[in-house]
Amino acid sequence: MTKTVGVGIAGLGTVGAGVVELLRKNGDRIARRCGSRIEVAAVSARDRARDRGVDLAGVTWHDDAAALAADPAVDIVLELIGGSDGIARAVIDAAIAAGKPVVTANKALLALHGSEIAEAAEAAGIALAYEAAVAGGIPIVKAMREGLAANRISRVYGILNGTCNYILTEMAASGRDFNDILADAQRLGFAEADPTFDVEGIDAAHKLAILTSIAFGSAVNFEAVHIEGIANVAATDIAYARELGYVIKLLAIARQTPNGIEQRVHPCMVPAEAAIAKIDGVFNAVVADGDFVDSTVYVGRGAGAGPTASAVVADVIDIVAGRQAPIFGVPSADMSRFEAVPMARHVGCYYVRLVVYDRPGVIAEISAVLRDERISIDSLLQRGRSENEPVPVVMLTHETEEAAMLRALEAFRRIESVIEPPRIIRIEEF
Amino acid sequence: MTKTVGVGIAGLGTVGAGVVELLRKNGDRIARRCGSRIEVAAVSARDRARDRGVDLAGVTWHDDAAALAADPAVDIVLELIGGSDGIARAVIDAAIAAGKPVVTANKALLALHGSEIAEAAEAAGIALAYEAAVAGGIPIVKAMREGLAANRISRVYGILNGTCNYILTEMAASGRDFNDILADAQRLGFAEADPTFDVEGIDAAHKLAILTSIAFGSAVNFEAVHIEGIANVAATDIAYARELGYVIKLLAIARQTPNGIEQRVHPCMVPAEAAIAKIDGVFNAVVADGDFVDSTVYVGRGAGAGPTASAVVADVIDIVAGRQAPIFGVPSADMSRFEAVPMARHVGCYYVRLVVYDRPGVIAEISAVLRDERISIDSLLQRGRSENEPVPVVMLTHETEEAAMLRALEAFRRIESVIEPPRIIRIEEF
């Protein structure tokens, strides 16, 4: 006879309802694969009356989400509430205290308190799984933590926010500006009413902090992530990028540098031929580079009820089947700590766009600034030549330290003929 | 104190030597991740004298590979010899008999005897792992068996042979013919001296049979794979494909159809914009479509010492860490059997190329054949118009059953003005 495992679901939003639906629809298949029938034993959500399109007849309702953990019918607790603290945290703490395994989709909570929670779960000897927290349906946590476990990872990067990628894709396709496309995205449901976490890069940074920990066996260090969003990406920069053979993407990048581990989320110019440049719309993608496996790429839907439920239930199946790995790849006691590499020490190539009055000598002035900072120019585009009319000057630099680039930008601002704040976009070559 | 686990390596070719190197180089990292130090305890290979570039001092040498399993210092047996029977099979049988877990990279053996070997391993209660057998370094077995375990898979397809993909990529880039590029590939080490298994599609079919089993929970059924290689792909077809917005790839496809499960390996025309169309050179890629996760894509190196060793050692780490899944996703007793869907019942769109004498009425004759088979034409290209000179006629059809298309081809051959055997390439839309 097949054993039954009861899950308690805290949070019945899109993801929670998706998990209920998945367990109902694919219950037989799942039972064949893990030897147990997984049943929704109990749920908790704010509004008991709301119709979520799923049948909850016979399921115990708890008004207090944290009480799920104490329900004897609940074997595994699913935290699908979200938010870095508050109820979500209380649910996880209660599960750990009750010695029940937890599955969560909560990237904010893991980015901010991951190491501490992992330590508590480990001490209690319970599984804590979070495949859904990073890149939605893509099984990237499993791939990196187990599939690539034999490799020294030198770099992991990706498109971790579907909203930003959708907006940048639409900006490139239409030539329209950020605010226009954002409004469309909100109307179409691809962006939240309050899009701050997405468009400012915070959501991607949460996910990156988790991936960095898995990749490098280091404590989760969200504070060390350099974060810039996409609100300043101008349609004109996207057009110049295309002309130069590049695409602009919001990338989240963690890499081992001679100075330590760098973690950053910001708009990047990537070669149009790179795999990551071709990921359009709401899709997510992660590239992990290992010393033996070389480059591996993972693409799929990063959000939505179905993909997220797929990841949550995969974690439940792993727990039921007894498959466990150290929560962030290595036991908590072994997790290294790393110093943040300040962004000023980042070394890379830059796209620089100035708007200048095309007076005699302006290019000489600009060039002198770069020479003084020992920044060499790879290419320079200047279009239109009408004295006393503003014209754009676009440059690509060779590799330089960001500190030098920032000093150069300061100096550009002091040139009288430079009439707009200079814009830079970092270039990533793969 | 860290425990030590001894592996016995049967076969010291590229992959075996790669595993030795990996375990030496990343031993510390691996020990942190699985709690045990993995040591090469014993090896076996044909030629003891050959320099393999790895230090084997202190490692026991067995002349008989099957004797590795009996070596008390060997906890896990790695079968890296290859071949569907013979010594490879003897090594695996010996390990199962000795109750020792086995890791293998042997797709031919699993494609031909997978279900039977899985049953024996299960009966003996030992792990049998084979991540390296499919798509080299890409952790696709783990992704499909565990990461996507909650999904009903409708289709899995991919580029599973790097040699073929390299040849097709180079043919497209250069406009040169198959035989030319194959000779180049052999010189560069991207193709074997005897390329039969690769270019005839057999290697891809081996891998597909394994993926099909995992995707559908069915017994491995290599005999049911329809196999065509790339030797007949002409430079001219690649050029037409490009003109029509397609790329030609050797795809391995398994999908659930109304008639049952279809497994096929053959050259395909895929839309140039599809993710799979952009996978160039020796890279492999797999796309798995699940009902909740939607489409997920995995890309990486499908062969070579490093990527294959990465996959082999990941399996070893899983075994040491006690992570196990049913060998093909479901227990042997639960594996379904399926009838092969004969290729004649395949339904799809076709590219058809005829070479005809451009006499009055020839297009009418061709059209009549298609009308009689109820095949409708999506587009027709005819170039050049010089009577009594051969000209190509290229057509794309709407969906039709392959049986009808084959009858149409027979009828084309009987038309006097058709002067070369007609060529077809199946079109895949995603």
PDB file of C-alpha atoms in Angstrom, chain B residues 29-143:
ATOM      1  CA  ARG B  29      35.929  20.756  -2.590  1.00  0.00           C
ATOM      2  CA  ILE B  30      34.226  17.414  -3.089  1.00  0.00           C
ATOM      3  CA  ALA B  31      34.968  16.323   0.473  1.00  0.00           C
ATOM      4  CA  ARG B  32      33.303  19.508   1.760  1.00  0.00           C
ATOM      5  CA  ARG B  33      30.246  18.770  -0.340  1.00  0.00           C
ATOM      6  CA  CYS B  34      29.734  15.106   0.438  1.00  0.00           C
ATOM      7  CA  GLY B  35      31.503  14.612   3.745  1.00  0.00           C
ATOM      8  CA  SER B  36      33.873  11.979   2.382  1.00  0.00           C
ATOM      9  CA  ARG B  37      37.167  11.983   0.584  1.00  0.00           C
ATOM     10  CA  ILE B  38      36.843  10.106  -2.694  1.00  0.00           C
ATOM     11  CA  GLU B  39      40.035   8.268  -3.633  1.00  0.00           C
ATOM     12  CA  VAL B  40      40.942   6.235  -6.685  1.00  0.00           C
ATOM     13  CA  ALA B  41      41.606   2.850  -5.064  1.00  0.00           C
ATOM     14  CA  ALA B  42      42.006   0.668  -8.124  1.00  0.00           C
ATOM     15  CA  VAL B  43      41.970   0.841 -11.909  1.00  0.00           C
ATOM     16  CA  SER B  44      41.871  -1.449 -14.880  1.00  0.00           C
ATOM     17  CA  ALA B  45      42.677  -0.814 -18.526  1.00  0.00           C
ATOM     18  CA  ARG B  46      44.024  -2.724 -21.470  1.00  0.00           C
ATOM     19  CA  ASP B  47      47.462  -1.214 -21.756  1.00  0.00           C
ATOM     20  CA  ARG B  48      49.305  -0.871 -18.494  1.00  0.00           C
ATOM     21  CA  ALA B  49      52.317   0.849 -20.045  1.00  0.00           C
ATOM     22  CA  ARG B  50      50.532   3.746 -21.757  1.00  0.00           C
ATOM     23  CA  ASP B  51      51.148   7.225 -20.359  1.00  0.00           C
ATOM     24  CA  ARG B  52      47.757   8.771 -19.645  1.00  0.00           C
ATOM     25  CA  GLY B  53      49.070  11.990 -18.147  1.00  0.00           C
ATOM     26  CA  VAL B  54      47.787  11.094 -14.681  1.00  0.00           C
ATOM     27  CA  ASP B  55      49.698   9.803 -11.686  1.00  0.00           C
ATOM     28  CA  LEU B  56      48.555   6.328 -10.713  1.00  0.00           C
ATOM     29  CA  ALA B  57      51.205   5.671  -8.067  1.00  0.00           C
ATOM     30  CA  GLY B  58      49.761   3.733  -5.153  1.00  0.00           C
ATOM     31  CA  VAL B  59      46.691   2.667  -7.098  1.00  0.00           C
ATOM     32  CA  THR B  60      46.056  -1.062  -7.455  1.00  0.00           C
ATOM     33  CA  TRP B  61      46.043  -2.272 -11.054  1.00  0.00           C
ATOM     34  CA  HIS B  62      43.700  -5.088 -12.075  1.00  0.00           C
ATOM     35  CA  ASP B  63      44.263  -6.795 -15.386  1.00  0.00           C
ATOM     36  CA  ASP B  64      40.739  -8.134 -15.254  1.00  0.00           C
ATOM     37  CA  ALA B  65      38.305  -5.229 -15.109  1.00  0.00           C
ATOM     38  CA  ALA B  66      35.593  -7.391 -13.609  1.00  0.00           C
ATOM     39  CA  ALA B  67      37.931  -8.162 -10.687  1.00  0.00           C
ATOM     40  CA  LEU B  68      37.689  -4.513  -9.580  1.00  0.00           C
ATOM     41  CA  ALA B  69      34.331  -5.242  -8.005  1.00  0.00           C
ATOM     42  CA  ALA B  70      35.887  -7.860  -5.713  1.00  0.00           C
ATOM     43  CA  ASP B  71      38.682  -5.546  -4.541  1.00  0.00           C
ATOM     44  CA  PRO B  72      37.882  -4.763  -0.890  1.00  0.00           C
ATOM     45  CA  ALA B  73      39.313  -1.242  -1.311  1.00  0.00           C
ATOM     46  CA  VAL B  74      36.713  -0.482  -3.967  1.00  0.00           C
ATOM     47  CA  ASP B  75      33.421   0.875  -2.621  1.00  0.00           C
ATOM     48  CA  ILE B  76      32.028   2.141  -5.932  1.00  0.00           C
ATOM     49  CA  VAL B  77      32.723   0.786  -9.418  1.00  0.00           C
ATOM     50  CA  LEU B  78      33.014   3.185 -12.374  1.00  0.00           C
ATOM     51  CA  GLU B  79      32.432   1.524 -15.723  1.00  0.00           C
ATOM     52  CA  LEU B  80      34.102   3.782 -18.293  1.00  0.00           C
ATOM     53  CA  ILE B  81      34.965   1.209 -20.935  1.00  0.00           C
ATOM     54  CA  GLY B  82      32.003   1.581 -23.279  1.00  0.00           C
ATOM     55  CA  GLY B  83      30.351  -0.802 -25.702  1.00  0.00           C
ATOM     56  CA  SER B  84      26.962  -2.398 -25.352  1.00  0.00           C
ATOM     57  CA  ASP B  85      28.236  -5.801 -24.201  1.00  0.00           C
ATOM     58  CA  GLY B  86      31.546  -7.535 -23.516  1.00  0.00           C
ATOM     59  CA  ILE B  87      33.790  -6.307 -20.728  1.00  0.00           C
ATOM     60  CA  ALA B  88      31.622  -3.298 -19.876  1.00  0.00           C
ATOM     61  CA  ARG B  89      28.674  -5.556 -19.197  1.00  0.00           C
ATOM     62  CA  ALA B  90      30.858  -7.989 -17.242  1.00  0.00           C
ATOM     63  CA  VAL B  91      32.087  -5.151 -15.001  1.00  0.00           C
ATOM     64  CA  ILE B  92      28.559  -3.973 -14.238  1.00  0.00           C
ATOM     65  CA  ASP B  93      27.304  -7.498 -13.607  1.00  0.00           C
ATOM     66  CA  ALA B  94      30.247  -8.137 -11.278  1.00  0.00           C
ATOM     67  CA  ALA B  95      29.546  -4.944  -9.333  1.00  0.00           C
ATOM     68  CA  ILE B  96      25.877  -5.821  -8.948  1.00  0.00           C
ATOM     69  CA  ALA B  97      26.815  -9.332  -7.842  1.00  0.00           C
ATOM     70  CA  ALA B  98      29.232  -7.870  -5.306  1.00  0.00           C
ATOM     71  CA  GLY B  99      26.544  -5.458  -4.078  1.00  0.00           C
ATOM     72  CA  LYS B 100      28.622  -2.405  -4.980  1.00  0.00           C
ATOM     73  CA  PRO B 101      27.139   0.738  -6.533  1.00  0.00           C
ATOM     74  CA  VAL B 102      27.997   1.401 -10.170  1.00  0.00           C
ATOM     75  CA  VAL B 103      28.474   4.593 -12.129  1.00  0.00           C
ATOM     76  CA  THR B 104      28.609   4.265 -15.894  1.00  0.00           C
ATOM     77  CA  ALA B 105      28.912   6.574 -18.897  1.00  0.00           C
ATOM     78  CA  ASN B 106      27.782   3.822 -21.236  1.00  0.00           C
ATOM     79  CA  LYS B 107      24.782   4.882 -23.318  1.00  0.00           C
ATOM     80  CA  ALA B 108      24.939   1.949 -25.734  1.00  0.00           C
ATOM     81  CA  LEU B 109      24.728  -0.562 -22.922  1.00  0.00           C
ATOM     82  CA  LEU B 110      21.861   1.243 -21.191  1.00  0.00           C
ATOM     83  CA  ALA B 111      19.979   1.758 -24.450  1.00  0.00           C
ATOM     84  CA  LEU B 112      20.169  -1.944 -25.246  1.00  0.00           C
ATOM     85  CA  HIS B 113      19.998  -3.515 -21.794  1.00  0.00           C
ATOM     86  CA  GLY B 114      18.956  -0.669 -19.496  1.00  0.00           C
ATOM     87  CA  SER B 115      15.703  -2.089 -18.171  1.00  0.00           C
ATOM     88  CA  GLU B 116      17.241  -5.471 -17.436  1.00  0.00           C
ATOM     89  CA  ILE B 117      20.285  -3.964 -15.703  1.00  0.00           C
ATOM     90  CA  ALA B 118      18.096  -1.595 -13.694  1.00  0.00           C
ATOM     91  CA  GLU B 119      16.015  -4.539 -12.527  1.00  0.00           C
ATOM     92  CA  ALA B 120      19.118  -6.440 -11.422  1.00  0.00           C
ATOM     93  CA  ALA B 121      20.560  -3.406  -9.621  1.00  0.00           C
ATOM     94  CA  GLU B 122      17.237  -2.768  -7.905  1.00  0.00           C
ATOM     95  CA  ALA B 123      16.923  -6.395  -6.847  1.00  0.00           C
ATOM     96  CA  ALA B 124      20.426  -6.184  -5.371  1.00  0.00           C
ATOM     97  CA  GLY B 125      19.523  -2.888  -3.699  1.00  0.00           C
ATOM     98  CA  ILE B 126      22.429  -1.000  -5.226  1.00  0.00           C
ATOM     99  CA  ALA B 127      22.624   2.375  -6.912  1.00  0.00           C
ATOM    100  CA  LEU B 128      23.295   2.535 -10.622  1.00  0.00           C
ATOM    101  CA  ALA B 129      23.951   6.019 -11.944  1.00  0.00           C
ATOM    102  CA  TYR B 130      24.604   7.196 -15.503  1.00  0.00           C
ATOM    103  CA  GLU B 131      24.443  11.008 -15.755  1.00  0.00           C
ATOM    104  CA  ALA B 132      27.430  10.968 -18.126  1.00  0.00           C
ATOM    105  CA  ALA B 133      25.647   8.674 -20.591  1.00  0.00           C
ATOM    106  CA  VAL B 134      23.375  11.458 -21.872  1.00  0.00           C
ATOM    107  CA  ALA B 135      24.548  14.899 -22.992  1.00  0.00           C
ATOM    108  CA  GLY B 136      27.930  14.737 -21.255  1.00  0.00           C
ATOM    109  CA  GLY B 137      28.340  17.473 -18.668  1.00  0.00           C
ATOM    110  CA  ILE B 138      24.714  18.675 -18.732  1.00  0.00           C
ATOM    111  CA  PRO B 139      22.975  17.309 -15.616  1.00  0.00           C
ATOM    112  CA  ILE B 140      19.939  16.351 -17.682  1.00  0.00           C
ATOM    113  CA  VAL B 141      19.254  12.970 -16.101  1.00  0.00           C
ATOM    114  CA  LYS B 142      19.034  14.623 -12.692  1.00  0.00           C
ATOM    115  CA  ALA B 143      17.003  17.534 -14.040  1.00  0.00           C
TER     116      ALA B 143
END
